Structure formats: C-alpha cells, structure tokens
Coordinates of C-alpha atoms in Angstrom, one line a residue:
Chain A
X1 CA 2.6 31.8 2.0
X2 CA 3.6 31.7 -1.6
X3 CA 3.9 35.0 -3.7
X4 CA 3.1 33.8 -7.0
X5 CA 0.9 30.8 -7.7
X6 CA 1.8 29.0 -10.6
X7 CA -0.2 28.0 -13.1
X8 CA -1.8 24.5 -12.3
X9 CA -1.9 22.4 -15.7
X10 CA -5.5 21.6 -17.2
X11 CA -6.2 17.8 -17.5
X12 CA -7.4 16.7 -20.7
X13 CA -11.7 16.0 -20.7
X14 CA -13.6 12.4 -20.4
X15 CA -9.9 10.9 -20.5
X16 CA -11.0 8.4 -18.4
X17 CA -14.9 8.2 -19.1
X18 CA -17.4 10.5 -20.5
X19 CA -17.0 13.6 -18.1
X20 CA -18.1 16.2 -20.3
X21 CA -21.2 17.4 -18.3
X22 CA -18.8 18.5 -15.4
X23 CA -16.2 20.4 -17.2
X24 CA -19.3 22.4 -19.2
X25 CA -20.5 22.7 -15.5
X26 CA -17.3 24.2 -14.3
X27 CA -17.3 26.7 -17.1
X28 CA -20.5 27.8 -16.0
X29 CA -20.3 28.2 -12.3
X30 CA -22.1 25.1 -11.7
X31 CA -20.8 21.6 -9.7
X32 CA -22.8 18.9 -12.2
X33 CA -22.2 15.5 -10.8
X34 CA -23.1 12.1 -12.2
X35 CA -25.9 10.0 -10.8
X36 CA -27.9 6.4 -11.2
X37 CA -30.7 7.4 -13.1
X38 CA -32.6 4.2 -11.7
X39 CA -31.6 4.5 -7.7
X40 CA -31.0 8.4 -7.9
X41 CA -27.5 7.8 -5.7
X42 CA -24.9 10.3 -7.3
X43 CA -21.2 9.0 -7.4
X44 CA -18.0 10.9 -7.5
X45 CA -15.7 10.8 -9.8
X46 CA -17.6 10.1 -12.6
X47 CA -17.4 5.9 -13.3
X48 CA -18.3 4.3 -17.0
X49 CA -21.4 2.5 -15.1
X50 CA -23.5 3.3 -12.0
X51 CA -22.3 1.8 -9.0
X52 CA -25.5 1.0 -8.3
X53 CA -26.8 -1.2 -11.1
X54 CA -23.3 -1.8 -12.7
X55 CA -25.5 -0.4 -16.5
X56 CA -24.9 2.6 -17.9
X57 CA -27.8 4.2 -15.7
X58 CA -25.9 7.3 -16.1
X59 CA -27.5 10.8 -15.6
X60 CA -25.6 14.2 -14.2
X61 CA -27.6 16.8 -12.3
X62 CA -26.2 20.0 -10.7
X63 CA -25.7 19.8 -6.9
X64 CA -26.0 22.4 -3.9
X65 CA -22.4 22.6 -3.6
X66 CA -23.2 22.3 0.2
X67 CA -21.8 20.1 2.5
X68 CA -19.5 19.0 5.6
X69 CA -15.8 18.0 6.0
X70 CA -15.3 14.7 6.5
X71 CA -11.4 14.7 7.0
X72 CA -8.5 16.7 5.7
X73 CA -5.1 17.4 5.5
X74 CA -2.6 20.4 5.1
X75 CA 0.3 19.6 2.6
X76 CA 3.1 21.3 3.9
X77 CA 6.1 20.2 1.6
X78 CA 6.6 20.5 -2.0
X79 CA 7.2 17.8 -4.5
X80 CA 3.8 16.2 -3.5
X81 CA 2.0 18.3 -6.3
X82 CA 0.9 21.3 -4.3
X83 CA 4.0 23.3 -5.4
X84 CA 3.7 27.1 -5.1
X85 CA 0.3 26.4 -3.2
X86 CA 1.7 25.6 0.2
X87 CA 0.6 25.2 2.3
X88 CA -2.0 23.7 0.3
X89 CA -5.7 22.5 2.8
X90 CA -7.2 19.3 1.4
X91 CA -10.9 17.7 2.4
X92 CA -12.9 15.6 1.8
X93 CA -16.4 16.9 1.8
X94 CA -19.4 14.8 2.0
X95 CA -22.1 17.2 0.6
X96 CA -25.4 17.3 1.4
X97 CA -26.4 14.9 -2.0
X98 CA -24.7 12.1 -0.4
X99 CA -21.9 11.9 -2.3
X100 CA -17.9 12.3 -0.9
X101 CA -16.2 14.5 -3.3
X102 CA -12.1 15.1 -2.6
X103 CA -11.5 19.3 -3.1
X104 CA -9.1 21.9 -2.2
X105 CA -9.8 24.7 0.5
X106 CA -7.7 28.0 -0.9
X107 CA -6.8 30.3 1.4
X108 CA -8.8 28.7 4.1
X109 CA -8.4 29.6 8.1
X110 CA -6.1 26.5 8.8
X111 CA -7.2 27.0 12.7
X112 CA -10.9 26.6 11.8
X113 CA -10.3 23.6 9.6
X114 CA -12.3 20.6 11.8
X115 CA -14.3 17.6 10.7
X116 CA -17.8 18.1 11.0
X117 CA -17.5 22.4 10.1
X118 CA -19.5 23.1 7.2
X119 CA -18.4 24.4 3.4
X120 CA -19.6 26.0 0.7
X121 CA -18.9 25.6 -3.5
X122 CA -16.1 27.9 -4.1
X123 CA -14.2 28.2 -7.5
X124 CA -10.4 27.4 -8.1
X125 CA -8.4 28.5 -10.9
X126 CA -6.3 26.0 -13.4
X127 CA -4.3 27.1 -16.1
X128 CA -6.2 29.3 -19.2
X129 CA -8.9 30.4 -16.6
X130 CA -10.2 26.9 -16.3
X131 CA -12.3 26.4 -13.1
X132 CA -12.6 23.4 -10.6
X133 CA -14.3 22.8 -7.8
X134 CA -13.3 24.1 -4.2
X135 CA -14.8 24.6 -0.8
X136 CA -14.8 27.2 1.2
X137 CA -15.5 27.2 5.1
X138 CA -19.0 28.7 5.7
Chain B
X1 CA -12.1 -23.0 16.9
X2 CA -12.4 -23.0 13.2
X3 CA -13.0 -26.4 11.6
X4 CA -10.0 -28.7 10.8
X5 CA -11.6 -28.7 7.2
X6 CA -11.7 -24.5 6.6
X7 CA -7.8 -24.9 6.7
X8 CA -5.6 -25.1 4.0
X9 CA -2.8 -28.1 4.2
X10 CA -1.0 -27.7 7.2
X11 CA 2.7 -26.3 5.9
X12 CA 4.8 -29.5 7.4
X13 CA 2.2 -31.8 5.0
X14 CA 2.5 -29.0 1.9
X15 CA 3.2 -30.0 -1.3
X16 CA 4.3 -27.0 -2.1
X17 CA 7.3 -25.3 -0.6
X18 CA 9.2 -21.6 -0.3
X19 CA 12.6 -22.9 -0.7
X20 CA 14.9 -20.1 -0.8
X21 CA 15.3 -16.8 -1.2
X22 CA 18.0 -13.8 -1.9
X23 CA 18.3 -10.0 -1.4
X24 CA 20.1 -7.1 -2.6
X25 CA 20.7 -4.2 0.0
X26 CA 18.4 -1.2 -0.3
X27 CA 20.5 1.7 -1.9
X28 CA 19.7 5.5 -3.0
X29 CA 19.6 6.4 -6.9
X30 CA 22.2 3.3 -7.5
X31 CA 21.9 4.6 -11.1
X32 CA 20.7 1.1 -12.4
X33 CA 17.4 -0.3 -14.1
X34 CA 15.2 -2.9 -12.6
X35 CA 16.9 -5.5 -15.2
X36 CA 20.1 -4.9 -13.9
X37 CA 18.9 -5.1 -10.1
X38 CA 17.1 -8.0 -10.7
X39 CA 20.4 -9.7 -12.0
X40 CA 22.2 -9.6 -8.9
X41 CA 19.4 -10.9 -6.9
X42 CA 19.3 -14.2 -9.5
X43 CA 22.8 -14.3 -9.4
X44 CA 22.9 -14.5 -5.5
X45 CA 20.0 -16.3 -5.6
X46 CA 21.7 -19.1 -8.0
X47 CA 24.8 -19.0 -5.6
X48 CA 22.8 -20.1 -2.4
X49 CA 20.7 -22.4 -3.8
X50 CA 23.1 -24.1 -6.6
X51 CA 20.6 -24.0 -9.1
X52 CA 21.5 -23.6 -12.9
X53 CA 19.6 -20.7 -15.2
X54 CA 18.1 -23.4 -16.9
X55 CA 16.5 -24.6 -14.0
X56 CA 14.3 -22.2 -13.9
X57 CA 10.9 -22.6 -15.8
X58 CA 8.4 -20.4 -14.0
X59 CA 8.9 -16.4 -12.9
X60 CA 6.4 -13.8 -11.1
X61 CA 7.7 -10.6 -11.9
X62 CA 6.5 -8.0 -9.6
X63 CA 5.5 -4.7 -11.6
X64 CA 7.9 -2.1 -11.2
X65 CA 7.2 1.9 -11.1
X66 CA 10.5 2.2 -13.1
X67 CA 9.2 0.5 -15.6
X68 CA 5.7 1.9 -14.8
X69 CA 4.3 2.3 -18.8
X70 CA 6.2 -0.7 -20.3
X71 CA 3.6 -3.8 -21.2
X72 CA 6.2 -6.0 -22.1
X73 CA 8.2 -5.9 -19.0
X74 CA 8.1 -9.4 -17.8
X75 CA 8.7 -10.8 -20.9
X76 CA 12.0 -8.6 -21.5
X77 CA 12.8 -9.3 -17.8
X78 CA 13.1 -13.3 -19.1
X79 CA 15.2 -12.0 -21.9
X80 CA 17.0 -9.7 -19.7
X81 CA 17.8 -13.0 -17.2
X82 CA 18.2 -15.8 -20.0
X83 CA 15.2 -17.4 -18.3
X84 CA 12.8 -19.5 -20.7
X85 CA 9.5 -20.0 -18.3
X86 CA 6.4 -22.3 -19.0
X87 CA 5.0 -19.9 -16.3
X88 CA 5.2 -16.0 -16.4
X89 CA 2.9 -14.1 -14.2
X90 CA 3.4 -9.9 -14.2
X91 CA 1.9 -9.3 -10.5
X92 CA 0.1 -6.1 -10.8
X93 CA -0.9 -5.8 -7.4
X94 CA 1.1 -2.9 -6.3
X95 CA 2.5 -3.4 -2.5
X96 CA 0.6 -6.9 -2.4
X97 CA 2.3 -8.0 -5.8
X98 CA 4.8 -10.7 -4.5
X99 CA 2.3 -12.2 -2.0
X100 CA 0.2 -12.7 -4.5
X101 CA 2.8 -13.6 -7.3
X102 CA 4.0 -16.0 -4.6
X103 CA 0.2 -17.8 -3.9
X104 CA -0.1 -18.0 -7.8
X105 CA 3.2 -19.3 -8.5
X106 CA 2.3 -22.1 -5.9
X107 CA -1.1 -22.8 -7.7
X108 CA 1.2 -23.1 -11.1
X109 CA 3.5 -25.8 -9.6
X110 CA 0.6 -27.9 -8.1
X111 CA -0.7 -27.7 -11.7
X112 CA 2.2 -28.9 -13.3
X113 CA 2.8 -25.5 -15.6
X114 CA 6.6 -25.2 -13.6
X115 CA 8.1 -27.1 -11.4
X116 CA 10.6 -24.3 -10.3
X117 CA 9.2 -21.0 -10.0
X118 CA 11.3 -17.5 -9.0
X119 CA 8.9 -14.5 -7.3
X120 CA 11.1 -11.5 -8.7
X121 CA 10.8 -8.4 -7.5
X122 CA 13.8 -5.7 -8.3
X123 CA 12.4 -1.9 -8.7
X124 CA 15.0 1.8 -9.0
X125 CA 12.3 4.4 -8.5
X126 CA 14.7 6.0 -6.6
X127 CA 17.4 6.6 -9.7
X128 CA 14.1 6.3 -12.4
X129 CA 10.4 6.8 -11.8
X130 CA 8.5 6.0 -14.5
X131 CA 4.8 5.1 -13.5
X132 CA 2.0 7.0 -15.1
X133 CA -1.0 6.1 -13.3
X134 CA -3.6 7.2 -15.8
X135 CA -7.6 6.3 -14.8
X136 CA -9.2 9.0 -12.8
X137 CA -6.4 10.5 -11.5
X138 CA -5.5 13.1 -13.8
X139 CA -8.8 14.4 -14.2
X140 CA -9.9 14.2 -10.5
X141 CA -7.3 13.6 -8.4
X142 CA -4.2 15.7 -9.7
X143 CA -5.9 19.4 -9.8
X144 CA -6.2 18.9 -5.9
X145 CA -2.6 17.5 -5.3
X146 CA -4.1 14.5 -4.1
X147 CA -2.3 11.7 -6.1
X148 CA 0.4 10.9 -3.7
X149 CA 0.4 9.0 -1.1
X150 CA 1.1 11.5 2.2
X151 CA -2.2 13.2 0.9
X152 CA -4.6 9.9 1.0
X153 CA -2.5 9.2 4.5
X154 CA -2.9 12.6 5.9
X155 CA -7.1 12.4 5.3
X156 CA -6.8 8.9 7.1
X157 CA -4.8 10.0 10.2
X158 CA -7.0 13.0 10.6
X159 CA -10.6 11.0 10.2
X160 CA -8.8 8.2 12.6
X161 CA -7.8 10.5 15.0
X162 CA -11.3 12.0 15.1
X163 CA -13.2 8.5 15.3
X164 CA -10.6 7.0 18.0
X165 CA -8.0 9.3 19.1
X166 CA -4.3 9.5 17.5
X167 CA -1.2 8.8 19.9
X168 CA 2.0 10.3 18.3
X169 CA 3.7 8.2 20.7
X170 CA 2.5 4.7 20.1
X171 CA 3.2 5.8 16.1
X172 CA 6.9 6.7 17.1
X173 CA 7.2 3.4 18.9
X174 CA 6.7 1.9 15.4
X175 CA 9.6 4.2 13.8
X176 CA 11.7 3.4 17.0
X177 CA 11.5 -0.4 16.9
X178 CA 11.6 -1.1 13.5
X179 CA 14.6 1.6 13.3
X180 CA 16.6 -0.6 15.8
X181 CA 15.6 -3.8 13.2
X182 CA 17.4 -1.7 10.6
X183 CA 20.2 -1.2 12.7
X184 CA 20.5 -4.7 13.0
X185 CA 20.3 -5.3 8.7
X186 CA 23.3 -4.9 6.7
X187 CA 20.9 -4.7 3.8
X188 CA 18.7 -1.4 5.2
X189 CA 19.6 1.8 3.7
X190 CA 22.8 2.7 5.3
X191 CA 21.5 6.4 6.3
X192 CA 18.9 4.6 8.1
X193 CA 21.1 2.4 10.3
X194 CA 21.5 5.0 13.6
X195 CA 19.0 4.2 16.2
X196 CA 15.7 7.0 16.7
X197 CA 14.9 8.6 20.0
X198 CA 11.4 9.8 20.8
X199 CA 12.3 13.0 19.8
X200 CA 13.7 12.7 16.8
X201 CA 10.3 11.3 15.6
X202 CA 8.0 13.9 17.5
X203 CA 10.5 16.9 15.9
X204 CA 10.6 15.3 12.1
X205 CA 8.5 17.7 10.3
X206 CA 5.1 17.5 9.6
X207 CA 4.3 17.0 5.8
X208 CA 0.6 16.5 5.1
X209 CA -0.7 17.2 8.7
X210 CA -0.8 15.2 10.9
X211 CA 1.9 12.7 9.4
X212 CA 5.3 13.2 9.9
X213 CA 8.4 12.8 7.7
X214 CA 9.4 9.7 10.0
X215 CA 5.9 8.1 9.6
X216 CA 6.8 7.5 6.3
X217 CA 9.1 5.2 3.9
X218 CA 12.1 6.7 1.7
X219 CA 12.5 5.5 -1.9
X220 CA 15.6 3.5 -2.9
X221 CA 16.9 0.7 -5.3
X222 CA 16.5 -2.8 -4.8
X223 CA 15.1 -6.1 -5.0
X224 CA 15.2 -9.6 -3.4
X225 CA 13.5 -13.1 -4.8
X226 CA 11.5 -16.1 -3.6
X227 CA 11.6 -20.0 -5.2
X228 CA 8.5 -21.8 -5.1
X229 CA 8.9 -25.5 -6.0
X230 CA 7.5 -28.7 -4.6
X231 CA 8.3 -30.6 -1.6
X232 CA 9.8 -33.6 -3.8
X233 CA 12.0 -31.2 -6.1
X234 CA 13.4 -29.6 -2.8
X235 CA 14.0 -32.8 -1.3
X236 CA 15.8 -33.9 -4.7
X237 CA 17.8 -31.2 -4.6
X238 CA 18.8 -31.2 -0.9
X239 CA 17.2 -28.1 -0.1
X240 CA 16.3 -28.4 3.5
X241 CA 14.9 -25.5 5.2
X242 CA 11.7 -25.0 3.9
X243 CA 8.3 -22.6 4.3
X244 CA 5.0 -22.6 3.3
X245 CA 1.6 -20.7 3.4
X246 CA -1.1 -22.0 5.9
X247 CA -3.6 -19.6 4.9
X248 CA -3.8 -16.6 2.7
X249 CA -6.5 -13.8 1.7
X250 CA -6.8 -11.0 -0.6
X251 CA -9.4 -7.7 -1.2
X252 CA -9.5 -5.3 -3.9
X253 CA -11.4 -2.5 -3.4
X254 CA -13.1 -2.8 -0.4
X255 CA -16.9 -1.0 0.3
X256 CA -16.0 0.3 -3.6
X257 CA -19.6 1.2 -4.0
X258 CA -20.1 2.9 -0.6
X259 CA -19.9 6.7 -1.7
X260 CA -20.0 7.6 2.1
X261 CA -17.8 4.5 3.2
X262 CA -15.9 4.9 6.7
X263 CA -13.1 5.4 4.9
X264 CA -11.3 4.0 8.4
X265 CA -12.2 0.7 7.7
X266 CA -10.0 -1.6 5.2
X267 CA -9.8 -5.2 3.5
X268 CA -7.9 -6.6 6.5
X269 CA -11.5 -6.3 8.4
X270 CA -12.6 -8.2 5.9
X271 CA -10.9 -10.9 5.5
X272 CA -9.3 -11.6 8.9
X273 CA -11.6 -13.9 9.9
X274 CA -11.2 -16.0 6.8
X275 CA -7.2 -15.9 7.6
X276 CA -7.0 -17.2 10.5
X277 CA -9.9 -20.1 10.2
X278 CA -7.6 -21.2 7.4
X279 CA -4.5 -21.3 9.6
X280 CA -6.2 -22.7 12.6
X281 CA -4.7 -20.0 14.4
X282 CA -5.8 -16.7 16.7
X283 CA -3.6 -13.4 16.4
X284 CA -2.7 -14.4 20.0
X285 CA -0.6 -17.2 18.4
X286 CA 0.8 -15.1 15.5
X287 CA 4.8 -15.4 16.4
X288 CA 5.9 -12.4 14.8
X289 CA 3.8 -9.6 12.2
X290 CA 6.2 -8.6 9.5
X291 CA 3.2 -6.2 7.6
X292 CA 3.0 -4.0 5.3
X293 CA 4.4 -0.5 6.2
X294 CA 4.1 2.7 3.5
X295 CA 3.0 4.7 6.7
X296 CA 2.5 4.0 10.4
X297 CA -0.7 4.3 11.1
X298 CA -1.1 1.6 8.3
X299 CA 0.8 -0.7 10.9
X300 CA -1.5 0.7 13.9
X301 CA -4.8 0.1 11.6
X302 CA -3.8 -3.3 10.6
X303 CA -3.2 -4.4 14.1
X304 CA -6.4 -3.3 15.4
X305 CA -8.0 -5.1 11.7
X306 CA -6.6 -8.1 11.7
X307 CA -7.7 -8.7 15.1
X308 CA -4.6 -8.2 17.5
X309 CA -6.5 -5.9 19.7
X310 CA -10.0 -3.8 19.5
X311 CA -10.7 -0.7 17.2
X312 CA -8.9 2.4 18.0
X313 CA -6.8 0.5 20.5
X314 CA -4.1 -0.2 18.3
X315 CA -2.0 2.9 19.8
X316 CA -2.6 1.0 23.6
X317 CA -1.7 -2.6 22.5
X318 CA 1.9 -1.1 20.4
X319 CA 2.8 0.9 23.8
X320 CA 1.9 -2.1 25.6
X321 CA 3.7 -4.6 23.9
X322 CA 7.4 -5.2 23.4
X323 CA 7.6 -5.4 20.0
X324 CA 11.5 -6.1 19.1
X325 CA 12.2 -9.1 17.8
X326 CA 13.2 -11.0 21.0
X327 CA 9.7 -9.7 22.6
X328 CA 6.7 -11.1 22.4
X329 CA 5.1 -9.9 19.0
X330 CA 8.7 -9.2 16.7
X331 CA 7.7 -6.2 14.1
X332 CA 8.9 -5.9 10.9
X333 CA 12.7 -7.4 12.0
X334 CA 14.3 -6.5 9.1
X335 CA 13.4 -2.8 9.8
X336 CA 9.8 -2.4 7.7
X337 CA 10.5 -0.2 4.3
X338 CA 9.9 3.3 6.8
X339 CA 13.3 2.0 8.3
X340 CA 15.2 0.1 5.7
X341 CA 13.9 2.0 2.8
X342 CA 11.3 1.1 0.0
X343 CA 12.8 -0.5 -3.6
X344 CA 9.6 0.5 -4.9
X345 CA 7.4 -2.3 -5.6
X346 CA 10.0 -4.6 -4.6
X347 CA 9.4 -3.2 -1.3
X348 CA 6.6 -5.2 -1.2
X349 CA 8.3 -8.1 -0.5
X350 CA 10.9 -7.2 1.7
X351 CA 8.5 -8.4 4.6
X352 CA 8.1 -11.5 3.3
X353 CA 11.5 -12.4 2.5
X354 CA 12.6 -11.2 6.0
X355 CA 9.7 -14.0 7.3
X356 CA 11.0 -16.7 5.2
X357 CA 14.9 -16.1 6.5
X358 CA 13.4 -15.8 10.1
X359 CA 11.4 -19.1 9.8
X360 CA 14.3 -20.2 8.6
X361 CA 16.4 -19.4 11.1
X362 CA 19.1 -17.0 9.6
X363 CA 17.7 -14.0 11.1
X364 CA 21.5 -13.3 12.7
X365 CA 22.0 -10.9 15.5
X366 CA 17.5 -10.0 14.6
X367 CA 16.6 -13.5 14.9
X368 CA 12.8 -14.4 16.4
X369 CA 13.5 -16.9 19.2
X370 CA 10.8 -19.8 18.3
X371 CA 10.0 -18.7 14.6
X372 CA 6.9 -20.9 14.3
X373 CA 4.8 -18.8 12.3
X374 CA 4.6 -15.6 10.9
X375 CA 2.3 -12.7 9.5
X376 CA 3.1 -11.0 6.2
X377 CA 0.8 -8.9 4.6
X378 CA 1.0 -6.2 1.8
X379 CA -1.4 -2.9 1.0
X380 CA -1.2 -1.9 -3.1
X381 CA -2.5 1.0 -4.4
X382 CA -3.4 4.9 -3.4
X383 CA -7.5 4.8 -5.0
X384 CA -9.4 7.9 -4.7
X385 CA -10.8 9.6 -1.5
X386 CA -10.8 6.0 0.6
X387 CA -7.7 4.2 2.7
X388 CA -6.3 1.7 0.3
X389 CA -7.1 -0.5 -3.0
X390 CA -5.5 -4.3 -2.4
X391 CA -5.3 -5.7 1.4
X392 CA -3.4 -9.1 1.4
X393 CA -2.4 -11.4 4.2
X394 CA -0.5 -14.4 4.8
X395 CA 0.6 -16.5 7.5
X396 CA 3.6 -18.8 7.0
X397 CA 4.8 -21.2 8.8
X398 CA 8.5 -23.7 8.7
X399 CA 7.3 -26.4 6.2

C-alpha cells in the first residue's frame, strides 16, 4: 500500500455538458444523476440530450447510492492514472436506479471484490477537499 | 447461402484495386514526428511502385496521437510530403482509421475525385504523445483512473470470465503464436523478436487484474501505406499483383443507449452477418484472420463474434486450432501490434498491410500457403464503461 496519497487534480465543471447539479450534489453528500424527464430512465455520465428521446428531456434527481458490481478491475501498475493509489479497485456498479455508473472502491477487501456483491455510496477525496463518488462493499 | 445480389463485386471483376503498399519497421522513441515517419514510408513506397510525387492526387491520412490536438494535420502532412490531392480524407476512426480511409479512398476513385490515392498512416507516440481526449473523460472518467485502455480491458476480462469462463491458456496461445510471426518480421520491434514459452506469458505480471503485461501491445514509432487506384490505371502502369475488398462493415457505438448493455457484446456481433453475405463467404472459408489486437481477449471476443465459433468458446476453438501461418486459420502473421509493437494509430493498419503482402504473395519465410482471402478488422476507441467505440471488418481477396 502507498503511504502518502497524492492529491488527485479536480476537473474543471460542465466541461463537457451542463453537469452542474452533480458537482453541487457531491458537495453536499448527495450522488444527483441526470435522467429523461419524459421516460424517467436516468443515464450516466451526464449527455447534452436524453438517450431516450434524443431532446433535451433533461432532469437530475438524487439516487440511493445503492447498487451491485457488475465487473471490476485492480490496477496494479502506475502510469495508468492510479499513481500513489495502487493498488487502485475499479467497478462498475449497476445501481439499483438502473443506471451503470464506473467508480472507485478505496481501501476495499480485494478478496471480497466479486461481481454480483453488493455496494454502498461512499465518498472519495480530490484535490481542495473536492468529493466524488465511490463505493464501498456492503 | 446469401444471395449473389447482397455481394459486393467480386475482387477479380473490381474496378477498384489495392495496388501496393510499403512499411517502415516498428521502432521505440525513434526521436522523429509522424511527418518525418510518414516520409520514409512514401519514399519506399515511390521506390517499389515507380510512381512520381506528382502522381499522387488523393491521401487518407490516418489521425495520429502524436499529433493528437492539431486540426490541420492532414493538410500539413500534404505540405510536409509535397503532395497536391483532389482528395484528402483525415480518418478519425482510431484503430479502424485506415480500413476505413482505405473503403473511402476507394469510393473517391470510383467517383472520379482521384485516380491515385495513398492510405497514410505514420504515428511516434512512443518518442511524443500528444492526444488530449477531451469529451467526458476528464470529468467522469479521469478521477477514477479509468481513461486508459488496461482499465476498460480489465472490467471486460473480469465480466467475460464471469459470463463464460476465462482460459489464461488459450489467451497465451495468442501471445505465443503471433510472437513466433514476429520472429519471422524484420519489421517487428526487435525486443520482441525471441520466441514466448507458456510461462513467460502466465508469469508476466498482472496489471489491471486479470490482464497481463503480455496480453497487451507496447507503443513504438512507425508507419506503413496503401495505394488505391483503378484496375485500368494499375494495368497502365504495369502493376500486377493486385487486392481488393469483397465486403466490408463498420459500427460506431454499439447498444449506445443501453445504460445496462452486456458490455460483452461488440459491433462485430452486429455486423458479421452483413460481412460475410457481402463476400459470399462463411468464417469456415476465411483463409487467414489478421484482426485487430490492443489486447487478447479482443482477439478471443472477435472470434467467437464474427462467427468462427460459439460464445464463450473462443478459448476452445484457439487451443483447438493451429493457428500459425502454415495451419489452418494463420493469425495475425506479421506478429499482431501485442508482438510487433503498436505505431500508434498506424498500428491500425499494420494488419491490413500484412494481408495485402500475403495475398500477394511476399509473405517470405511467414507466407499463408493458398492466400485466397483474408480477414482484417480494426477496434477504435476506449468509450466510457462499455467494450469498445468503432468495430470494422473486411475481407479481401487477390483482385
């Protein structure tokens, strides 16, 4: 295990589309996720239109933060980003919502890292206390 | 049997023709731009095929990651080159980028807008690494350390293995073989020209779990070129070993809107079926599969997709099949990029110029006894949370 993690660098807001609502979620302990405001389906990452209807049908809503691995990966080498992290879990995590959402697992129990074992909303920490999402196993 | 009408032209009745092609050897941090890569390959490629500069009126240049943020990049590779096109195509598509320049520049001469087209593809991300990928990725992507490639590959294995089982060995049998290719290709990387045992692949280390080291490609220099023309200009100019395309298909984004997709299924699925009813052909008569390799278990997922052999079988059929290229389905016989190294987005293309010189018949101490046809196809781009962005395929055969 690392001693010191480094400081992970905070990417800049709605660089890509309007993702506002999630960052003001992180900062206050919630995961808010965007979602068709005419089908209801959430999507993840945020897009510029809904997947569903291909309009700007765009609403976010804060989710249980529940949900189930669907695969993942232990980065064990450095240079692929996870520097100072390693080694560094990696999932993707269907929650319960219906939505695939690709997140960390600090510090989690590498042996009890399965598909199928269930996780819960955690909170990781970026540079200047920022927060993002994480999962922890339940 | 697919109807004779589904098929494109058959290649010996083509209009259009490959007609040549050239390649530099793979080398590490050469310490040289794509410009100056891309020069030797059109000066080797002017050498074997006679051919003046000013011959040349129509270029596909392949985008390359070291010259990732640069907009203008074809058009200072013409001015680079000396070349004045009436075509210029930048092929975007990332690891599918000179199949698909290649399709395009044939559309281009049918039209008329060239009547001798170059697919360029010359890349140094090995000495310069320039690409900024921008979109989603830093926002949603980059926190998690989930950008590069051995991440998205590592979330793959782990959901294949779980859906279907994962056979290291059947994945070091890919390594092996296409190892012993490289051994046999004065262009592969040199450090990659010693034959693999078993072991070597089941000790490399582990680096985004389950994939190994030697499940994966290394980054180098290079570059290599195709010329498209017509079947009258390559008669005129007494260029007589000829290829062409009997079928070809392409998918961007496949189940894009799923946001549970099995992220185990890919484009090749997809479009298989319309492959092969072009060619007229079954995988059973596919004479050798030169794909697209980043990562083994690409090679093992595009076997079982493009039909070769069932779902999650793929590990069965490779241990089951002698797969060198004097047996009966030759893989990737110049060595695949995870043997003979990846130029980047030029690697992209390495496939299909190794298909081209074994159609042709200068595959050397490698050569494919009875090169009728062959299967080329190309993955592009790392998207977020799913397999891969672009599947292409092609099937060539001597024209």
């Amino acid at each position: 295990m690392s001693q010191e993690t480094p400081a992970r660098r905070v990417p800049a807001e709605s660089a890509f589309t309007d993702s506002a609502a999630f960052w003001q979620g992180t900062r206050e302990g919630k995961l808010v996720l965007q979602y068709c405001t005419k089908t209801g389906r959430f999507q993840h990452f945020p897009r510029p239109v809904s997947l569903a209807t291909g309009r700007r049908t765009l609403g976010w809503k804060e989710v249980s933060g529940n949900g189930t691995i669907y695969s993942h990966t232990v980065l064990r080498t450095p240079g692929l980003g996870a520097d100072g992290r390693l080694p560094c879990p990696l999932a993707l995590v269907d929650l319960d919502e219906g939505v695939r959402i690709l997140a960390n697992l600090p510090g989690a129990d590498l042996d009890r890292l399965k598909i199928g074992a269930r996780v819960r909303l955690v909170w990781d920490t970026l540079a200047g206390d920022a927060r993002y999402p994480a999962f922890a196993l339940t | 049997m697919a109807p004779e009408s589904l098929g494109r032209t058959a290649a010996r009745e083509s209009a259009q023709v490959v007609a040549g092609y050239a390649e530099i050897p793979n080398r590490f941090k050469t310490g040289r731009s794509a410009y100056d890569l891309a020069g030797e390959v059109l000066a080797a490629l002017l050498d074997r095929m006679n051919l003046a500069l000013e011959d040349i009126d129509g270029l596909s240049v392949t985008a390359a990651l070291s010259e990732g943020t640069n907009p203008f990049y074809a058009a200072y590779m013409c001015e680079a080159l000396g070349i004045t096109p009436t075509w210029l195509h930048l092929s975007g598509l990332g690891g599918c980028s000179a199949l698909s320049g290649l399709m395009r520049a044939m559309s281009a001469v049918r039209e008329g807008e060239c009547r001798i087209a170059v697919v360029l593809s010359a890349d140094a991300p090995s000495t310069i690494y320039r690409a900024d990928f921008g979109a989603q990725r830093p926002e949603f992507q980059e926190p998690q350390a989930a950008a590069r490639p051995p991440a998205a590959f590592g979330l793959l294995m782990n959901r294949y293995a779980h859906q279907y089982g994962l056979d290291p060995n059947a994945l070091g049998k890919i390594a092996q073989v296409q190892r012993e290719h490289a051994v046999r290709n004065d262009n592969a990387l040199p450090k990659l020209r010693t034959p693999l045992s078993m072991e070597d692949y089941l000790q490399s280390r582990v680096i985004a779990d389950p994939l190994r080291l030697l499940d994966s490609v290394m980054f180098c220099d290079g570059g290599n070129a195709l010329v498209v023309t017509s079947r009258e200009e390559a008669k005129r100019r007494g260029w007589s070993k000829l290829a062409a395309p009997v079928a070809y298909a392409e998918i961007t984004n496949f189940n894009g809107r799923d946001p549970l997709a099995d992220i185990t299924e890919t484009g090749f699925g997809q479009l298989a079926p319309r492959l092969f009813a072009q060619a007229n052909l079954k995988p059973a008569d596919i004479r050798m599969f030169q794909p697209y390799d980043d990562f083994t278990i690409a090679v093992q997922m595009q076997l079982e997709q493009l039909g070769f052999c069932e779902r999650g079988a793929g590990a069965r059929f490779i241990l089951e099949t002698d797969l060198s290229f004097a047996g009966k389905l030759p893989l990737n016989t110049g060595g695949g990029q995870i043997s003979a190294g990846q130029p980047g987005l030029a690697g992209g293309a390495l496939n299909l110029v190794e298909a081209v010189r074994q159609l042709f018949g200068e595959g050397g101490q490698r050569q494919v006894p009875d090169p009728r046809n062959a299967l080329v196809t190309g993955i592009g781009v790392i998207p977020y949370g799913r397999n891969w962005s672009t599947s292409a395929a092609m099937i060539l055969e001597p024209a």
